[in-house]
Short mmCIF file of C-alpha atoms in Angstrom, two decimals:
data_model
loop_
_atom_site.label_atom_id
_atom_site.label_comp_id
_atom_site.label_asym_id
_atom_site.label_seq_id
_atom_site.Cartn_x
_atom_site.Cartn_y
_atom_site.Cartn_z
CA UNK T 1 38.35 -17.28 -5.59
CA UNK T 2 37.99 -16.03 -2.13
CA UNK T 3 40.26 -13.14 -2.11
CA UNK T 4 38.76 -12.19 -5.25
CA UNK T 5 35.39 -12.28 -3.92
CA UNK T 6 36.64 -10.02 -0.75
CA UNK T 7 38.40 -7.54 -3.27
CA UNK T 8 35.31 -7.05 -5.35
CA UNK T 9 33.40 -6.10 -2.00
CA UNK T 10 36.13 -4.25 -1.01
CA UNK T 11 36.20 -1.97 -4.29
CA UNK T 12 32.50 -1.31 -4.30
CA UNK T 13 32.54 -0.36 -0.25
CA UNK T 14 35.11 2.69 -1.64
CA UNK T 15 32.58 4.03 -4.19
CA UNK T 16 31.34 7.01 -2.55
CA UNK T 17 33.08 9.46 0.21
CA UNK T 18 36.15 9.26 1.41
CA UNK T 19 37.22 6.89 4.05
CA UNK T 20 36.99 6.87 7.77
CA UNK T 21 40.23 6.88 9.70
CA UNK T 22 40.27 3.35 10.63
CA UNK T 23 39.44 2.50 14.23
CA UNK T 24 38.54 -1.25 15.05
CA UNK T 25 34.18 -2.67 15.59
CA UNK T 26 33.73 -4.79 18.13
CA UNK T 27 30.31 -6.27 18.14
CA UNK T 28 29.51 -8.68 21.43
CA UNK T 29 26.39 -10.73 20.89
CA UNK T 30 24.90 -13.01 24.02
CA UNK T 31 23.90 -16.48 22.37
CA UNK T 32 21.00 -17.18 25.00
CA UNK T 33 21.06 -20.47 27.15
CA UNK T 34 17.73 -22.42 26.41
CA UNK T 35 16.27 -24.78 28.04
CA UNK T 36 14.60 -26.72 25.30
CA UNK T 37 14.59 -30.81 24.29
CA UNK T 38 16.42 -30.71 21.11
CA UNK T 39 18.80 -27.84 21.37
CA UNK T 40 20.97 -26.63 18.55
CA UNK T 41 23.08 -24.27 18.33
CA UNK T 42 21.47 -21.65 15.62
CA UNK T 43 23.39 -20.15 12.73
CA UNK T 44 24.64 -16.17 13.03
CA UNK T 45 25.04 -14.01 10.60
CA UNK T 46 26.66 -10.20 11.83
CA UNK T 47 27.16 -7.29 8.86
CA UNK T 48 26.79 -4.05 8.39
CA UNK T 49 23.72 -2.06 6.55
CA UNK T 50 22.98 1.70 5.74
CA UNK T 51 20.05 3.45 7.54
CA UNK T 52 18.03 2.36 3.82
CA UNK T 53 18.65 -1.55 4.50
CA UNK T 54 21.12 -2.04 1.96
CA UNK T 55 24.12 -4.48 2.91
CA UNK T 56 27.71 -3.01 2.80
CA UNK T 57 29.67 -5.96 4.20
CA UNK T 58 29.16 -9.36 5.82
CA UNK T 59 31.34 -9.30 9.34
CA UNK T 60 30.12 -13.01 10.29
CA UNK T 61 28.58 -16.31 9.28
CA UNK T 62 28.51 -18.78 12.06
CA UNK T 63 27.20 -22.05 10.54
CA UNK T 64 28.43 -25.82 10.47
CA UNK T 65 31.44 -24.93 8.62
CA UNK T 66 32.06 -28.54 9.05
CA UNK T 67 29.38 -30.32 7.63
CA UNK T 68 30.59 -29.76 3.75
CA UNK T 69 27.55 -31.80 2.04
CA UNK T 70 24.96 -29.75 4.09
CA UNK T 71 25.83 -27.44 6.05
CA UNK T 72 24.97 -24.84 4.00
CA UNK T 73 21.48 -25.72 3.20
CA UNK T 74 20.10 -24.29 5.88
CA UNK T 75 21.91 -20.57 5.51
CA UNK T 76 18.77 -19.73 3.73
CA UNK T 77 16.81 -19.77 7.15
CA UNK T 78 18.42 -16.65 8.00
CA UNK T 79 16.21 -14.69 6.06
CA UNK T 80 17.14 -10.95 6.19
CA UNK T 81 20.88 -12.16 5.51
CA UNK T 82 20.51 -14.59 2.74
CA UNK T 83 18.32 -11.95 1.25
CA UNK T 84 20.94 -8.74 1.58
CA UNK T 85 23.49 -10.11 0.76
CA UNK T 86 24.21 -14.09 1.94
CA UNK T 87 23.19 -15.36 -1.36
CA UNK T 88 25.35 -13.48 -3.27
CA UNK T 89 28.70 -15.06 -0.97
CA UNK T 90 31.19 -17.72 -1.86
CA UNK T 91 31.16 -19.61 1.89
CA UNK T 92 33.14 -20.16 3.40
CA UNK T 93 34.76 -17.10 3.85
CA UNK T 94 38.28 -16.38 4.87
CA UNK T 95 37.89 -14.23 8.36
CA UNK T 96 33.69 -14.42 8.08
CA UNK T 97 32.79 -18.24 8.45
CA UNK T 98 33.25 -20.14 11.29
CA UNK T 99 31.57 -22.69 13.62
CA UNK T 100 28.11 -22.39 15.13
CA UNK T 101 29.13 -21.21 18.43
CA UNK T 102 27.74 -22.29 22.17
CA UNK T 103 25.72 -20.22 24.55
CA UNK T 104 27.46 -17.58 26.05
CA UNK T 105 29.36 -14.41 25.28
CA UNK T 106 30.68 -14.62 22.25
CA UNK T 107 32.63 -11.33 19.82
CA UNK T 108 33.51 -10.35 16.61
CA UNK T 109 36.32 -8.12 16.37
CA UNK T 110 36.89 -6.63 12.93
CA UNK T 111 40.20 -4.34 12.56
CA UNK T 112 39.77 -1.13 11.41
CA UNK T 113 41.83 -2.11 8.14
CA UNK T 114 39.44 -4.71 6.92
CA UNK T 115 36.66 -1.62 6.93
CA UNK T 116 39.24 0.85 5.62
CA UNK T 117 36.85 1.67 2.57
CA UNK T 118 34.20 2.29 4.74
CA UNK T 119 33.16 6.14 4.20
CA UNK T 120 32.28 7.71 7.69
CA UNK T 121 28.60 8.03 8.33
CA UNK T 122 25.82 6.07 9.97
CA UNK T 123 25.47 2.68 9.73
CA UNK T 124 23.62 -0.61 11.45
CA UNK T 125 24.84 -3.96 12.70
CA UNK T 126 22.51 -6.49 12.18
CA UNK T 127 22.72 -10.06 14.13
CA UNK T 128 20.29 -12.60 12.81
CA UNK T 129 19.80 -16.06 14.61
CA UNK T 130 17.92 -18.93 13.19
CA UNK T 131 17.93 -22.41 15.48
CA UNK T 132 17.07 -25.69 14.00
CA UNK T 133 13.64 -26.84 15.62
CA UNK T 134 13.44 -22.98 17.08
CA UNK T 135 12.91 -19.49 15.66
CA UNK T 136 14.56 -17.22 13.80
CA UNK T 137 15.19 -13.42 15.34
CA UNK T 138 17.06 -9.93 13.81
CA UNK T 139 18.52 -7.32 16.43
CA UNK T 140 19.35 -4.23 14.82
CA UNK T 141 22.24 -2.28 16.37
CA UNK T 142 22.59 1.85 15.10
CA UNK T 143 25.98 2.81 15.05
CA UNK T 144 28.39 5.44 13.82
CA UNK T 145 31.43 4.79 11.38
CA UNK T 146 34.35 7.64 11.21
CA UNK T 147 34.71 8.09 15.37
CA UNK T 148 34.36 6.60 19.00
CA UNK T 149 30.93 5.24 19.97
CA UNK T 150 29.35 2.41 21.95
CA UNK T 151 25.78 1.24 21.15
CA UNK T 152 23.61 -1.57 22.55
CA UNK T 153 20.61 -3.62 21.67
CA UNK T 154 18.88 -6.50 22.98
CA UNK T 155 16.97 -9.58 21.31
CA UNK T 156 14.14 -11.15 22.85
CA UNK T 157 13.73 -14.54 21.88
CA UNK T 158 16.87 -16.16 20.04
CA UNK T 159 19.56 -13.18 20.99
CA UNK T 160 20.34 -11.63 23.83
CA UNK T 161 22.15 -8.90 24.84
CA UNK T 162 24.20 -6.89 22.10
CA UNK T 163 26.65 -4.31 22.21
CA UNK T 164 28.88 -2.73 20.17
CA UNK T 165 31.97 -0.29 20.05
CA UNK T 166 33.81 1.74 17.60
CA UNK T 167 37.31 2.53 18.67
CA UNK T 168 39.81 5.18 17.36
CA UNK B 1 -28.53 -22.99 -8.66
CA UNK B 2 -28.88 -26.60 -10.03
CA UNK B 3 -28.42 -25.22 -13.62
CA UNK B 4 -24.71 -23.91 -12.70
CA UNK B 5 -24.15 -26.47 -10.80
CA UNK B 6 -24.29 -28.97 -13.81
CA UNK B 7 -22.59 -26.41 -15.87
CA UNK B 8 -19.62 -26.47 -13.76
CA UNK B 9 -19.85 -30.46 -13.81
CA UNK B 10 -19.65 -30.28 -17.88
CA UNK B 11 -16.96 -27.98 -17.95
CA UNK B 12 -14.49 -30.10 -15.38
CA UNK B 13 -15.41 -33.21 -17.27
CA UNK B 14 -14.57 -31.70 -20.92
CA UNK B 15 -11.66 -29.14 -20.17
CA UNK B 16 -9.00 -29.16 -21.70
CA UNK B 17 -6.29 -30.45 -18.82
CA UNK B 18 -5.24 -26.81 -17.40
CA UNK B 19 -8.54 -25.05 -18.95
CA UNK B 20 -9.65 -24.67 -15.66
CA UNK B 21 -12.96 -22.68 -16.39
CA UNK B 22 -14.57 -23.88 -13.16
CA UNK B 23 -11.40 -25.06 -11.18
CA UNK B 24 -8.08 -23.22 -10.32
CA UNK B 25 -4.87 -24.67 -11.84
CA UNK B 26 -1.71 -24.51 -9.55
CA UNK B 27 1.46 -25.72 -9.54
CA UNK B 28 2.80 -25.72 -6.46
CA UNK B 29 7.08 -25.57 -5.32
CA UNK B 30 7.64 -27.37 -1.85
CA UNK B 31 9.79 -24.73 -1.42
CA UNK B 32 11.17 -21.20 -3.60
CA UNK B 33 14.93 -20.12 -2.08
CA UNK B 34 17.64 -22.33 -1.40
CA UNK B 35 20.85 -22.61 -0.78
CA UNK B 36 23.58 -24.72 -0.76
CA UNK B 37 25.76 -26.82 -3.56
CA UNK B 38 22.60 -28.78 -4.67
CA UNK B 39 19.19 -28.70 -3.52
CA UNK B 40 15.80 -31.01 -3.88
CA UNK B 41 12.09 -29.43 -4.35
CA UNK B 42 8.97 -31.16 -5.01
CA UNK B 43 6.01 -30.06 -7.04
CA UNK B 44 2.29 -30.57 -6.65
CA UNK B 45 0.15 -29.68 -9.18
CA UNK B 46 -3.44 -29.70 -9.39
CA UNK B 47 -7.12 -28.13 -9.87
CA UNK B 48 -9.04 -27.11 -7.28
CA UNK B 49 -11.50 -24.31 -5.83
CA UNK B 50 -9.25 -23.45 -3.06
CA UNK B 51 -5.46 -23.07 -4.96
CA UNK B 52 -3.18 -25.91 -3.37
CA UNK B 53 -5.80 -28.09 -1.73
CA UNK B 54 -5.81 -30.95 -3.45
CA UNK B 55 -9.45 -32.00 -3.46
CA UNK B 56 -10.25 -31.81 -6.87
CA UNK B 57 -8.24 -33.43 -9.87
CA UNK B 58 -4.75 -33.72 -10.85
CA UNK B 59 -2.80 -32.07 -13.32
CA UNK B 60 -2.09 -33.44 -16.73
CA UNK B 61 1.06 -32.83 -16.67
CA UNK B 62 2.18 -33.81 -20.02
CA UNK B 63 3.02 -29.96 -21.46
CA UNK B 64 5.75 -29.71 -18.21
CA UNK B 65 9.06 -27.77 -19.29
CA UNK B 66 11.69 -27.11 -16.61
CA UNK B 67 14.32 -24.72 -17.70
CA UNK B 68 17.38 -24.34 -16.16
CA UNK B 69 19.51 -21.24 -14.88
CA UNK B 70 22.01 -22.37 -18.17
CA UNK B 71 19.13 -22.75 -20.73
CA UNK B 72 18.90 -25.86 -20.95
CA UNK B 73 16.12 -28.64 -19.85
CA UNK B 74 15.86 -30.25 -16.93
CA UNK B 75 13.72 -33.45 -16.59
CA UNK B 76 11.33 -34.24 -13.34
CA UNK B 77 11.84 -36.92 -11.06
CA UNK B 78 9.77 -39.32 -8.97
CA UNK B 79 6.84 -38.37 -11.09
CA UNK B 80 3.05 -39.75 -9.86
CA UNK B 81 -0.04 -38.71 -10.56
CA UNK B 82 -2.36 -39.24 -7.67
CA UNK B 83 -5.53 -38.97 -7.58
CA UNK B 84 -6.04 -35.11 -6.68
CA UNK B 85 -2.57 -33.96 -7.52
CA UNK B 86 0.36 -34.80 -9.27
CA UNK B 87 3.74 -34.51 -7.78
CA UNK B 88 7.26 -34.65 -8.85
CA UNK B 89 10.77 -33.26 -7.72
CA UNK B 90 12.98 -31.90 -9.02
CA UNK B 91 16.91 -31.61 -8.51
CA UNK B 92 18.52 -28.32 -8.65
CA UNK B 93 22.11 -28.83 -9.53
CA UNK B 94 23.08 -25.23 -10.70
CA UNK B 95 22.96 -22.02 -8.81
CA UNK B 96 19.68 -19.54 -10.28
CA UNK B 97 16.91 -19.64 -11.07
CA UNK B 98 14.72 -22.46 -12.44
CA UNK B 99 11.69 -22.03 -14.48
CA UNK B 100 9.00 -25.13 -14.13
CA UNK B 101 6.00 -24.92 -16.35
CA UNK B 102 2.80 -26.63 -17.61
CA UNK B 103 1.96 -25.24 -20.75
CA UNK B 104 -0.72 -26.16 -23.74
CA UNK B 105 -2.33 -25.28 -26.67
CA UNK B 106 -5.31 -26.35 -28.81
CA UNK B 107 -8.81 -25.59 -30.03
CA UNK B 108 -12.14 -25.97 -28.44
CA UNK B 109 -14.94 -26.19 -30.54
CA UNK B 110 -19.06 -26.96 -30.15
CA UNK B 111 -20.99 -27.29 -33.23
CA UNK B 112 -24.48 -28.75 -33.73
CA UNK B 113 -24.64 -32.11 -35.97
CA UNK B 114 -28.78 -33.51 -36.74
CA UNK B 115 -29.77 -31.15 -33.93
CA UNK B 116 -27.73 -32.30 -31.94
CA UNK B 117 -25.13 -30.50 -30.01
CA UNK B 118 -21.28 -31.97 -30.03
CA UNK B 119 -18.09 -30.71 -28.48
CA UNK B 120 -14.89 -31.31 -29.99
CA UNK B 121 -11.31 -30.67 -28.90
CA UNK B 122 -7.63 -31.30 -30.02
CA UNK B 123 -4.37 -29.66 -31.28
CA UNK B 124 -5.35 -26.82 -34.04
CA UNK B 125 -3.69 -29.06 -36.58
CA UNK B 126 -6.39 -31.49 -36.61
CA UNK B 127 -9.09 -28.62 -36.68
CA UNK B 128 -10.19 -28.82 -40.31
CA UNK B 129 -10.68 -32.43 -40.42
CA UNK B 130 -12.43 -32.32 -37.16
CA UNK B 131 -15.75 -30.92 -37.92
CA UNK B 132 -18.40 -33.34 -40.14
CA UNK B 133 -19.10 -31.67 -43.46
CA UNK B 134 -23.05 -31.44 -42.41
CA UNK B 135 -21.94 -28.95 -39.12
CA UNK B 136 -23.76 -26.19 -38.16
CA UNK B 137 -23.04 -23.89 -35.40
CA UNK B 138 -19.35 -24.09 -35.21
CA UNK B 139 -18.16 -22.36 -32.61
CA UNK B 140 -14.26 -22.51 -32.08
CA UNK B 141 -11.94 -21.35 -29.23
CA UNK B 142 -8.08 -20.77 -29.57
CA UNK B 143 -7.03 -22.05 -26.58
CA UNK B 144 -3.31 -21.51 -24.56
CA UNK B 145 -2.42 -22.03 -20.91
CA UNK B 146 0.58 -21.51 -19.02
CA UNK B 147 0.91 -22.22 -15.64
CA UNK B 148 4.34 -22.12 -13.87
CA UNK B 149 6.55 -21.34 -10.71
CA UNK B 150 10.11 -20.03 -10.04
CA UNK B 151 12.40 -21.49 -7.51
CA UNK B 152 15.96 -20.43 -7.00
CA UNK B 153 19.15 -21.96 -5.69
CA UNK B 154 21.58 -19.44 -3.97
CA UNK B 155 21.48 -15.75 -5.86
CA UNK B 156 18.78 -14.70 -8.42
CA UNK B 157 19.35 -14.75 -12.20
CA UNK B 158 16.69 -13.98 -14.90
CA UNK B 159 17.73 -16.00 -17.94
CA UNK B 160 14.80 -17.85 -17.83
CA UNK B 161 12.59 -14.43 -18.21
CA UNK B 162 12.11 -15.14 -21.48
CA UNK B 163 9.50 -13.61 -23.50
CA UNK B 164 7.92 -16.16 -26.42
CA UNK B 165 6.26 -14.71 -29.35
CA UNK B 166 2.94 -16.59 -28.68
CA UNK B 167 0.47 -16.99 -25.48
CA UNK B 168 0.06 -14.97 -22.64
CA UNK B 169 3.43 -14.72 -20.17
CA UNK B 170 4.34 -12.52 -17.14
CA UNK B 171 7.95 -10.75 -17.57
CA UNK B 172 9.43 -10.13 -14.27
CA UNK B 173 10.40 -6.54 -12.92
CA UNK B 174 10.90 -7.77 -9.50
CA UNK B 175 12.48 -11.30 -9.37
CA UNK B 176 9.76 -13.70 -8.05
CA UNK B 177 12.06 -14.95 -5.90
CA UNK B 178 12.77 -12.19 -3.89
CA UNK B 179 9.36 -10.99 -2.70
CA UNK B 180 8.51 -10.20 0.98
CA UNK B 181 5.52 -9.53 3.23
CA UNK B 182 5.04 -5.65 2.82
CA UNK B 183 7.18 -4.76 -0.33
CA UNK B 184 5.78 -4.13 -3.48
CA UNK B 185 6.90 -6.35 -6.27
CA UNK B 186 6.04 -5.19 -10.28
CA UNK B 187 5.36 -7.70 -13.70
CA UNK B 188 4.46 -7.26 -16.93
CA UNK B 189 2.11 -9.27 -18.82
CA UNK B 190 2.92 -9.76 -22.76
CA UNK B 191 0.45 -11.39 -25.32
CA UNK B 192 1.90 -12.63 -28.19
CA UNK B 193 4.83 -10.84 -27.66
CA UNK B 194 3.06 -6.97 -27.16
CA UNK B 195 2.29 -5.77 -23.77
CA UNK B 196 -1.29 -7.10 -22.71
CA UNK B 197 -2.82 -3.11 -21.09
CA UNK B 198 -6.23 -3.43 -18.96
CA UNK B 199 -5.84 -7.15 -17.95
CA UNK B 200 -7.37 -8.02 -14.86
CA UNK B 201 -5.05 -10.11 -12.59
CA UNK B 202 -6.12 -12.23 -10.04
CA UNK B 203 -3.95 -12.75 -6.71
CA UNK B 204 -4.94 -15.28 -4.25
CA UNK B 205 -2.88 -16.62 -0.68
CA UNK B 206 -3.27 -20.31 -0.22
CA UNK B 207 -4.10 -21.36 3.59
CA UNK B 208 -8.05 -20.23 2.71
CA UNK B 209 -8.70 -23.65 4.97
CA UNK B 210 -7.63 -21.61 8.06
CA UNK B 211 -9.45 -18.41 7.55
CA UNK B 212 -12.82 -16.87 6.61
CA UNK B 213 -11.72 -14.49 4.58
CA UNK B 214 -10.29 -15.64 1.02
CA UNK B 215 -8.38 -12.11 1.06
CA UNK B 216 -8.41 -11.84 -3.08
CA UNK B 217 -7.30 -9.18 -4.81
CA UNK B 218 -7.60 -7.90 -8.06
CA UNK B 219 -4.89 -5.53 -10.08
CA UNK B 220 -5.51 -4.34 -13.63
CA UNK B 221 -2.21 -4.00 -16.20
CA UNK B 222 -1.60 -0.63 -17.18
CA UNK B 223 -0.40 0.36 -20.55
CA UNK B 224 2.72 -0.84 -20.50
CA UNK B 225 1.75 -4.53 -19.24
CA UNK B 226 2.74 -3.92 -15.69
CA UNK B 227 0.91 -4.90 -12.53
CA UNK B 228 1.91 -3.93 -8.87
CA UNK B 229 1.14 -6.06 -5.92
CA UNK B 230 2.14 -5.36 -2.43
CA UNK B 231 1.92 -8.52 -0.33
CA UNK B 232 0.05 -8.02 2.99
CA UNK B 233 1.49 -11.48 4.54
CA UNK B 234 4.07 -14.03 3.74
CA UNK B 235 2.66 -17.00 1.59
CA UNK B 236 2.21 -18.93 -1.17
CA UNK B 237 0.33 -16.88 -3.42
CA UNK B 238 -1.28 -17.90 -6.98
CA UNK B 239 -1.67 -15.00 -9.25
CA UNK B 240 -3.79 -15.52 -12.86
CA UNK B 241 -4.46 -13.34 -15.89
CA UNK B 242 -6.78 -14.87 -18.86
CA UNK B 243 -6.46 -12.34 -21.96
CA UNK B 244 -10.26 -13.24 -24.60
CA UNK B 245 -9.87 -12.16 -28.10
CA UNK B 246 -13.24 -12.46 -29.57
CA UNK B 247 -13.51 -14.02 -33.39
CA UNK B 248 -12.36 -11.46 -36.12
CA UNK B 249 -13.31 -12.60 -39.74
CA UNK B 250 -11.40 -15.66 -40.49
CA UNK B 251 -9.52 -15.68 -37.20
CA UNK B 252 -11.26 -17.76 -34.20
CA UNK B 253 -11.80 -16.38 -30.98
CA UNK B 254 -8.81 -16.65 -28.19
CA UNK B 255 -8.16 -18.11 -25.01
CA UNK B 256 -5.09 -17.15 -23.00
CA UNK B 257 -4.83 -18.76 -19.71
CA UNK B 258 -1.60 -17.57 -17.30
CA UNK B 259 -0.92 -18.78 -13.80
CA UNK B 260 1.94 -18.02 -11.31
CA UNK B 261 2.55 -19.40 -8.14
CA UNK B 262 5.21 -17.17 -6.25
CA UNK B 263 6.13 -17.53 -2.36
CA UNK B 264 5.94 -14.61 -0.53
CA UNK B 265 8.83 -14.83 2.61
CA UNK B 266 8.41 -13.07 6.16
#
């Protein structure tokens, strides 16, 4: 069921032009420390949109992978995600889910083969963080898709700093 | 002023349960999207002046129809009726969307018996019996309401969009649960099955408590049915349509009633 659900997003991802030589994304995202009563650690979602907000490709879902009765109810509270694309998953995900993760510096590396339908062109990284008891905030990272670039961001409130790179 | 007043009093004591002439029926979902393998929402559902503040009277909820994503129907749980709302929840064990609606149909009728005038009211089967032989006056209403909400567990489906031959129902273009603060979302109204054209429709935000402003607005249906509303802030937001066909000939007047309550995300 999984693989078929990554194939399917795979074949519509190779609809239009023709692909980008693959190089690898690496997207670092700075979890902020905070120094609140009841802290926990919020749930991340990281894909990829065109400039028109429409969702090409989840990247990552950090959420309690481990609580199986509930865990997922709260994957709603990511808003933006759930919205462009979230809802429309089979979690977990093979290579996307994974644990909510600590402050700190934390990275998603995707190799360029898992984008290899990915036409070149200009695209956006989108982080979204929403924190149990705390807020919910979207950092929106321009990038381009087909050679070498860097590009940073910043979030204010739930994310810190963000950068990105696109190897060859 | 003290002549409305007791006009309003008559018509809240008569009504038919979701007639709501004087008072606002609403039918309000705890919450709209949801995810994960099974999910809980409560329902409130009452009339009031100010939709979803319970300070009026509760629904009769006895015309309530939850439809499920598959078709078929779901029954409420927990189900009280308090004394300005009632409330019941509802378990969502299937990923889609879930209709839940109030709906009714009957006749209202005044007629003058000795000089004196009566009200009478009841199912349209009973009708012809209803009325004493000596009646003069008779004045009868057609009456159907529908009031109902959307709430969805993971993605959106529409195969409870249905669109029923009789009474007045909106036909999503957007999804109703997938509306946000500053995007447009389009429905069409039907009546008895035909696109209802130059219907005004009511939108209201609940949270009136908290401001000065109610912030109404007002669309009219164009030919084909369809209304566009753009949503200037996330909310809960109640949106009503009432369709009035006078008396033709044989055929009594009309009474369509429609209500949605649709949440409205940041």
């Amino acid at each position: 069921m999984r693989k078929l659900t990554l194939a399917a997003t795979a074949a519509m991802a190779s609809a239009a032009a023709a692909p980008a030589l693959a190089g690898d994304l690496n997207v670092s995202v700075e979890i902020p420390r905070l120094s609140v009563a009841a802290y926990h650690r919020p749930y991340v979602a990281v894909w990829i949109e065109r400039p028109d907000n429409t969702a090409v490709r989840t990247l990552a879902v950090w959420y309690e992978v481990s609580n199986v009765a509930e865990g997922k109810d709260w994957l709603k509270d990511m808003r933006t995600w759930w919205r462009r694309g979230g809802r429309a998953m089979t979690l977990p995900a093979d290579g996307v889910s994974s644990a909510t993760k600590a402050p700190g510096r934390q990275t998603v590396s995707v190799p360029g083969a898992r984008l290899a339908g990915l036409p070149a062109g200009d695209y956006v990284v989108v982080i979204e963080a929403a924190r149990e008891l705390g807020g919910r905030e979207v950092v929106r990272v321009p990038f381009r898709w087909g050679a070498a670039n860097t590009a940073r961001a910043s979030g204010s409130t739930e994310l810190g700093a963000v950068s990105l790179t696109v190897t060859r | 002023m003290k002549k409305s007043i007791a006009l309003i009093a008559a018509l809240a004591t008569l009504a038919l349960p979701m007639s709501a002439q004087a008072h606002r029926a609403w039918l309000a979902p705890t919450s709209t999207v949801l995810s994960g393998a099974d999910a809980w929402v409560g329902f409130d559902a009452g009339m009031s002046n100010g939709v979803f503040i319970p300070d009026h009277a509760a629904m009769n909820l006895a015309g309530l129809v939850i439809t499920a994503p598959d078709g078929s129907t779901a029954q409420p749980e927990n189900m009280v009726r308090a004394r300005y709302r009632s409330s019941f929840d509802l378990h969502l064990t299937q990923p889609g969307t879930w209709k839940v609606a109030n709906v009714s149909s009957g006749i209202n009728a005044t007629y003058r018996e000795n000089g004196e005038e009566k009200r009478w009211r009841g199912q349209a089967a009973e009708f012809p019996g209803a009325i004493p032989a000596g009646a003069t006056d008779v004045v009868a209403t057609r009456t159907s309401n529908r009031v109902e909400t959307f709430v969805t567990l993971g993605a959106p489906t529409d195969t409870v969009f249905t669109n029923p031959a009789s009474g007045l129902v909106l036909i999503p273009v957007t999804h109703p649960n997938d509306l946000a603060a500053g995007e447009a979302a389009t429905f069409k109204l039907s009546m008895d099955g035909v696109a209802a054209s130059g219907v005004e429709v009511t939108v209201a935000r609940g949270g009136t408590r908290y401001r000065d402003n109610p912030e109404e607005m007002t669309v009219t249906t164009g030919a084909d049915g369809a209304f566009t509303v753009t949503w200037p802030e996330p909310g809960m937001y109640w949106l009503n349509a009432t369709v009035r066909t006078p008396a033709q000939g044989e055929t009594i007047a009309a009474n369509a009633q429609y209500v949605a309550v649709m949440e409205v995300l940041p």
